[in-house]
């Protein structure tokens, strides 16, 4: 049974974007459980909208890897899968590691200032237990580096991998996380960038992704019946 969601009210965004945001948030916070069938009519009633923006949102969420749409059966929240998790983070380490390596020579001193401020903000957010804010800013920290490459195709690939990672990241962050280690890893990435050491930055980024993969894998494995 879906817990009640607040009706759509924010007129600054399109209706479709607001519905997508609400359903996505419900999935990531496990108000809609992994594997659950999504009642589109109930969602539409809950949000006070027609069925059309709900269907549009679900199609977008399918692209992001959070929903599976099965012909003649309906839409389902993506199941948690250890093999999917491991494959996903393996791909991220390969692609993001190379992206960091190639981005380092293009970063400017202003970028380092922005990244340093982001690390401080993330520390404040973990202190305040602001999981949503932390994950959003963590994503901005990493994509800020990749943006230096000015390669839209690469960024789209990385954004898609990050979208698919969030189902696992939220589940883990809402339970336990060695945040001190994570902040140290972010600082190691930034320090290598400041030193203009592409290889060290790549190694730090890959280790950061691999650490997250191992931690999430262990948590999900222990949480399964």
C-alpha positions as a LaTeX table, in Angstrom:
\begin{tabular}{lrrr}
\hline
Residue & $x$ (\AA) & $y$ (\AA) & $z$ (\AA) \\
\hline
Unk1 & 0.00 & 0.00 & 0.00 \\
Unk2 & 1.46 & 3.32 & $-1.09$ \\
Unk3 & 1.89 & 5.88 & 1.65 \\
Unk4 & 0.14 & 9.20 & 0.86 \\
Unk5 & 2.21 & 11.66 & $-1.17$ \\
Unk6 & 1.70 & 15.40 & $-1.01$ \\
Unk7 & $-0.26$ & 16.82 & $-3.98$ \\
Unk8 & 1.63 & 18.65 & $-6.73$ \\
Unk9 & 1.82 & 22.37 & $-5.97$ \\
Unk10 & 5.12 & 23.80 & $-7.32$ \\
Unk11 & 4.19 & 25.82 & $-10.41$ \\
Unk12 & 7.83 & 26.71 & $-11.18$ \\
Unk13 & 8.35 & 23.27 & $-12.77$ \\
Unk14 & 6.39 & 21.49 & $-15.46$ \\
Unk15 & 3.76 & 19.05 & $-14.22$ \\
Unk16 & 5.63 & 16.13 & $-15.78$ \\
Unk17 & 8.88 & 17.14 & $-14.04$ \\
Unk18 & 7.14 & 17.45 & $-10.67$ \\
Unk19 & 5.46 & 14.05 & $-10.97$ \\
Unk20 & 8.77 & 12.46 & $-12.00$ \\
Unk21 & 10.48 & 14.05 & $-8.99$ \\
Unk22 & 7.82 & 12.83 & $-6.54$ \\
Unk23 & 7.78 & 9.24 & $-7.80$ \\
Unk24 & 11.57 & 9.11 & $-7.98$ \\
Unk25 & 11.80 & 10.37 & $-4.40$ \\
Unk26 & 9.26 & 7.76 & $-3.25$ \\
Unk27 & 11.33 & 4.99 & $-4.87$ \\
Unk28 & 14.66 & 6.17 & $-3.46$ \\
Unk29 & 13.22 & 6.57 & 0.05 \\
Unk30 & 11.55 & 3.14 & $-0.29$ \\
Unk31 & 7.99 & 4.41 & 0.05 \\
Unk32 & 7.68 & 2.33 & $-3.11$ \\
Unk33 & 9.51 & $-0.92$ & $-2.36$ \\
Unk34 & 11.89 & $-2.75$ & $-4.75$ \\
Unk35 & 9.92 & $-5.20$ & $-6.89$ \\
Unk36 & 6.57 & $-3.60$ & $-6.05$ \\
Unk37 & 3.99 & $-3.13$ & $-8.79$ \\
Unk38 & 3.20 & 0.56 & $-9.24$ \\
Unk39 & $-0.51$ & 1.38 & $-9.21$ \\
Unk40 & $-0.60$ & 4.24 & $-11.71$ \\
Unk41 & $-4.19$ & 5.24 & $-10.95$ \\
Unk42 & $-3.49$ & 5.37 & $-7.22$ \\
Unk43 & $-0.38$ & 7.47 & $-7.85$ \\
Unk44 & $-2.35$ & 9.87 & $-10.03$ \\
Unk45 & $-5.05$ & 10.22 & $-7.34$ \\
Unk46 & $-2.42$ & 10.67 & $-4.64$ \\
Unk47 & $-0.68$ & 13.44 & $-6.54$ \\
Unk48 & $-3.88$ & 15.07 & $-7.77$ \\
Unk49 & $-3.01$ & 14.71 & $-11.46$ \\
Unk50 & $-4.24$ & 12.79 & $-14.49$ \\
Unk51 & $-2.73$ & 9.47 & $-15.54$ \\
Unk52 & $-0.79$ & 11.07 & $-18.45$ \\
Unk53 & 2.03 & 12.76 & $-16.47$ \\
Unk54 & 2.35 & 9.62 & $-14.33$ \\
Unk55 & 2.93 & 7.49 & $-17.43$ \\
Unk56 & 5.43 & 10.03 & $-18.77$ \\
Unk57 & 7.29 & 10.01 & $-15.47$ \\
Unk58 & 7.43 & 6.21 & $-15.37$ \\
Unk59 & 8.90 & 6.07 & $-18.88$ \\
Unk60 & 11.61 & 8.51 & $-17.80$ \\
Unk61 & 12.27 & 6.49 & $-14.64$ \\
Unk62 & 12.63 & 3.37 & $-16.77$ \\
Unk63 & 15.42 & 5.09 & $-18.72$ \\
Unk64 & 17.04 & 5.98 & $-15.38$ \\
Unk65 & 16.92 & 2.35 & $-14.29$ \\
Unk66 & 14.55 & 2.87 & $-11.36$ \\
Unk67 & 11.45 & 1.32 & $-12.97$ \\
Unk68 & 10.78 & $-1.67$ & $-15.23$ \\
Unk69 & 7.76 & $-1.52$ & $-17.54$ \\
Unk70 & 6.49 & $-4.97$ & $-18.52$ \\
Unk71 & 3.98 & $-5.19$ & $-21.42$ \\
Unk72 & 0.47 & $-6.20$ & $-20.26$ \\
Unk73 & 1.66 & $-6.39$ & $-16.64$ \\
Unk74 & 2.47 & $-2.82$ & $-15.73$ \\
Unk75 & 5.31 & $-0.89$ & $-14.10$ \\
Unk76 & 7.46 & $-2.23$ & $-11.27$ \\
Unk77 & 10.11 & $-0.71$ & $-9.02$ \\
Unk78 & 13.51 & $-2.11$ & $-10.03$ \\
Unk79 & 14.67 & $-5.00$ & $-7.86$ \\
Unk80 & 17.89 & $-4.78$ & $-5.83$ \\
Unk81 & 20.50 & $-7.05$ & $-7.47$ \\
Unk82 & 24.05 & $-7.69$ & $-6.28$ \\
Unk83 & 25.23 & $-8.64$ & $-9.77$ \\
Unk84 & 23.66 & $-5.48$ & $-11.21$ \\
Unk85 & 25.27 & $-3.42$ & $-8.45$ \\
Unk86 & 28.73 & $-4.89$ & $-9.09$ \\
Unk87 & 28.48 & $-4.50$ & $-12.87$ \\
Unk88 & 27.24 & $-0.93$ & $-12.50$ \\
Unk89 & 30.07 & 0.16 & $-10.21$ \\
Unk90 & 32.64 & $-1.65$ & $-12.36$ \\
Unk91 & 31.48 & 0.41 & $-15.35$ \\
Unk92 & 31.56 & 3.58 & $-13.27$ \\
Unk93 & 35.13 & 2.96 & $-12.12$ \\
Unk94 & 36.31 & 2.45 & $-15.71$ \\
Unk95 & 34.51 & 5.42 & $-17.22$ \\
Unk96 & 34.73 & 7.94 & $-14.39$ \\
Unk97 & 38.36 & 7.08 & $-13.66$ \\
Unk98 & 39.32 & 7.88 & $-17.25$ \\
Unk99 & 37.15 & 11.00 & $-17.23$ \\
Unk100 & 38.96 & 12.33 & $-14.15$ \\
Unk101 & 42.36 & 11.53 & $-15.70$ \\
Unk102 & 41.55 & 13.54 & $-18.82$ \\
Unk103 & 39.81 & 16.38 & $-16.97$ \\
Unk104 & 42.64 & 17.28 & $-14.57$ \\
Unk105 & 44.69 & 19.35 & $-17.07$ \\
Unk106 & 41.59 & 21.38 & $-17.95$ \\
Unk107 & 40.54 & 22.28 & $-14.42$ \\
Unk108 & 41.11 & 25.88 & $-13.29$ \\
Unk109 & 41.90 & 27.30 & $-9.88$ \\
Unk110 & 38.29 & 28.47 & $-9.62$ \\
Unk111 & 37.18 & 24.85 & $-9.96$ \\
Unk112 & 39.31 & 23.86 & $-6.98$ \\
Unk113 & 37.68 & 26.60 & $-4.90$ \\
Unk114 & 34.21 & 25.37 & $-5.86$ \\
Unk115 & 35.10 & 21.74 & $-5.15$ \\
Unk116 & 36.61 & 22.61 & $-1.77$ \\
Unk117 & 33.44 & 24.47 & $-0.80$ \\
Unk118 & 31.36 & 21.47 & $-1.87$ \\
Unk119 & 33.37 & 19.16 & 0.39 \\
Unk120 & 32.76 & 21.49 & 3.34 \\
Unk121 & 29.03 & 21.62 & 2.52 \\
Unk122 & 28.86 & 17.83 & 2.30 \\
Unk123 & 30.48 & 17.55 & 5.72 \\
Unk124 & 27.85 & 19.92 & 7.13 \\
Unk125 & 25.07 & 17.91 & 5.49 \\
Unk126 & 26.26 & 14.62 & 6.96 \\
Unk127 & 26.46 & 16.28 & 10.38 \\
Unk128 & 22.84 & 17.38 & 9.92 \\
Unk129 & 21.83 & 13.91 & 8.59 \\
Unk130 & 20.68 & 15.54 & 5.34 \\
Unk131 & 20.98 & 12.45 & 3.15 \\
Unk132 & 19.14 & 13.85 & 0.13 \\
Unk133 & 21.17 & 17.06 & 0.18 \\
Unk134 & 24.41 & 15.14 & 0.59 \\
Unk135 & 23.77 & 12.75 & $-2.32$ \\
Unk136 & 22.73 & 15.62 & $-4.59$ \\
Unk137 & 25.85 & 17.64 & $-3.77$ \\
Unk138 & 28.10 & 14.58 & $-3.97$ \\
Unk139 & 26.90 & 14.08 & $-7.52$ \\
Unk140 & 27.59 & 17.73 & $-8.35$ \\
Unk141 & 31.12 & 17.41 & $-6.93$ \\
Unk142 & 32.01 & 14.58 & $-9.28$ \\
Unk143 & 30.22 & 15.92 & $-12.36$ \\
Unk144 & 31.90 & 19.30 & $-11.84$ \\
Unk145 & 35.19 & 17.56 & $-12.67$ \\
Unk146 & 33.80 & 15.75 & $-15.72$ \\
Unk147 & 32.24 & 18.96 & $-17.05$ \\
Unk148 & 35.76 & 20.30 & $-17.72$ \\
Unk149 & 35.94 & 17.89 & $-20.67$ \\
Unk150 & 32.99 & 19.64 & $-22.34$ \\
Unk151 & 31.87 & 16.30 & $-23.82$ \\
Unk152 & 28.10 & 16.02 & $-23.78$ \\
Unk153 & 28.04 & 12.39 & $-24.93$ \\
Unk154 & 30.37 & 11.31 & $-22.13$ \\
Unk155 & 28.40 & 13.31 & $-19.58$ \\
Unk156 & 25.14 & 11.65 & $-20.65$ \\
Unk157 & 26.69 & 8.20 & $-20.17$ \\
Unk158 & 28.00 & 9.13 & $-16.72$ \\
Unk159 & 24.71 & 10.75 & $-15.68$ \\
Unk160 & 22.86 & 7.57 & $-16.69$ \\
Unk161 & 25.22 & 5.45 & $-14.59$ \\
Unk162 & 24.76 & 7.83 & $-11.65$ \\
Unk163 & 20.97 & 7.67 & $-12.03$ \\
Unk164 & 21.10 & 3.88 & $-11.87$ \\
Unk165 & 23.40 & 4.01 & $-8.83$ \\
Unk166 & 21.03 & 6.05 & $-6.71$ \\
Unk167 & 18.68 & 3.15 & $-5.92$ \\
Unk168 & 21.61 & 1.56 & $-4.07$ \\
Unk169 & 23.16 & 4.74 & $-2.70$ \\
Unk170 & 20.00 & 5.92 & $-0.95$ \\
Unk171 & 19.37 & 2.52 & 0.57 \\
Unk172 & 22.86 & 2.45 & 2.04 \\
Unk173 & 23.04 & 6.10 & 3.10 \\
Unk174 & 19.75 & 5.81 & 4.98 \\
Unk175 & 21.25 & 3.13 & 7.19 \\
Unk176 & 24.97 & 3.54 & 7.87 \\
Unk177 & 27.98 & 5.14 & 6.27 \\
Unk178 & 31.57 & 5.78 & 7.29 \\
Unk179 & 31.30 & 9.42 & 6.29 \\
Unk180 & 34.74 & 10.39 & 7.59 \\
Unk181 & 36.35 & 8.02 & 5.07 \\
Unk182 & 34.17 & 9.37 & 2.26 \\
Unk183 & 35.19 & 12.96 & 3.00 \\
Unk184 & 38.85 & 11.89 & 3.05 \\
Unk185 & 38.39 & 10.28 & $-0.36$ \\
Unk186 & 36.85 & 13.45 & $-1.77$ \\
Unk187 & 39.75 & 15.46 & $-0.38$ \\
Unk188 & 42.24 & 13.00 & $-1.94$ \\
Unk189 & 40.60 & 13.50 & $-5.35$ \\
Unk190 & 40.71 & 17.27 & $-4.97$ \\
Unk191 & 44.32 & 17.31 & $-3.73$ \\
Unk192 & 45.45 & 15.25 & $-6.74$ \\
Unk193 & 43.61 & 17.63 & $-9.06$ \\
Unk194 & 45.28 & 20.64 & $-7.41$ \\
Unk195 & 48.70 & 18.98 & $-7.84$ \\
Unk196 & 47.87 & 18.46 & $-11.53$ \\
Unk197 & 48.50 & 14.74 & $-11.14$ \\
Unk198 & 46.04 & 12.97 & $-13.49$ \\
Unk199 & 47.16 & 9.45 & $-12.53$ \\
Unk200 & 46.77 & 10.10 & $-8.80$ \\
Unk201 & 43.37 & 11.73 & $-9.37$ \\
Unk202 & 42.22 & 8.73 & $-11.40$ \\
Unk203 & 43.46 & 6.30 & $-8.74$ \\
Unk204 & 41.71 & 8.28 & $-5.98$ \\
Unk205 & 38.45 & 8.40 & $-7.96$ \\
Unk206 & 38.54 & 4.67 & $-8.76$ \\
Unk207 & 39.29 & 3.77 & $-5.14$ \\
Unk208 & 36.40 & 6.00 & $-4.04$ \\
Unk209 & 33.97 & 4.19 & $-6.36$ \\
Unk210 & 35.30 & 0.75 & $-5.43$ \\
Unk211 & 35.03 & 1.52 & $-1.71$ \\
Unk212 & 31.39 & 2.52 & $-2.17$ \\
Unk213 & 30.69 & $-0.62$ & $-4.21$ \\
Unk214 & 32.17 & $-2.93$ & $-1.58$ \\
Unk215 & 30.38 & $-1.21$ & 1.29 \\
Unk216 & 27.00 & $-1.25$ & $-0.47$ \\
Unk217 & 27.49 & $-4.86$ & $-1.61$ \\
Unk218 & 28.22 & $-5.98$ & 1.96 \\
Unk219 & 25.23 & $-4.10$ & 3.34 \\
Unk220 & 22.77 & $-5.37$ & 0.72 \\
Unk221 & 24.08 & $-8.93$ & 1.07 \\
Unk222 & 23.65 & $-8.88$ & 4.85 \\
Unk223 & 20.17 & $-7.34$ & 4.53 \\
Unk224 & 18.81 & $-10.00$ & 2.19 \\
Unk225 & 16.80 & $-12.92$ & 3.68 \\
\hline
\end{tabular}
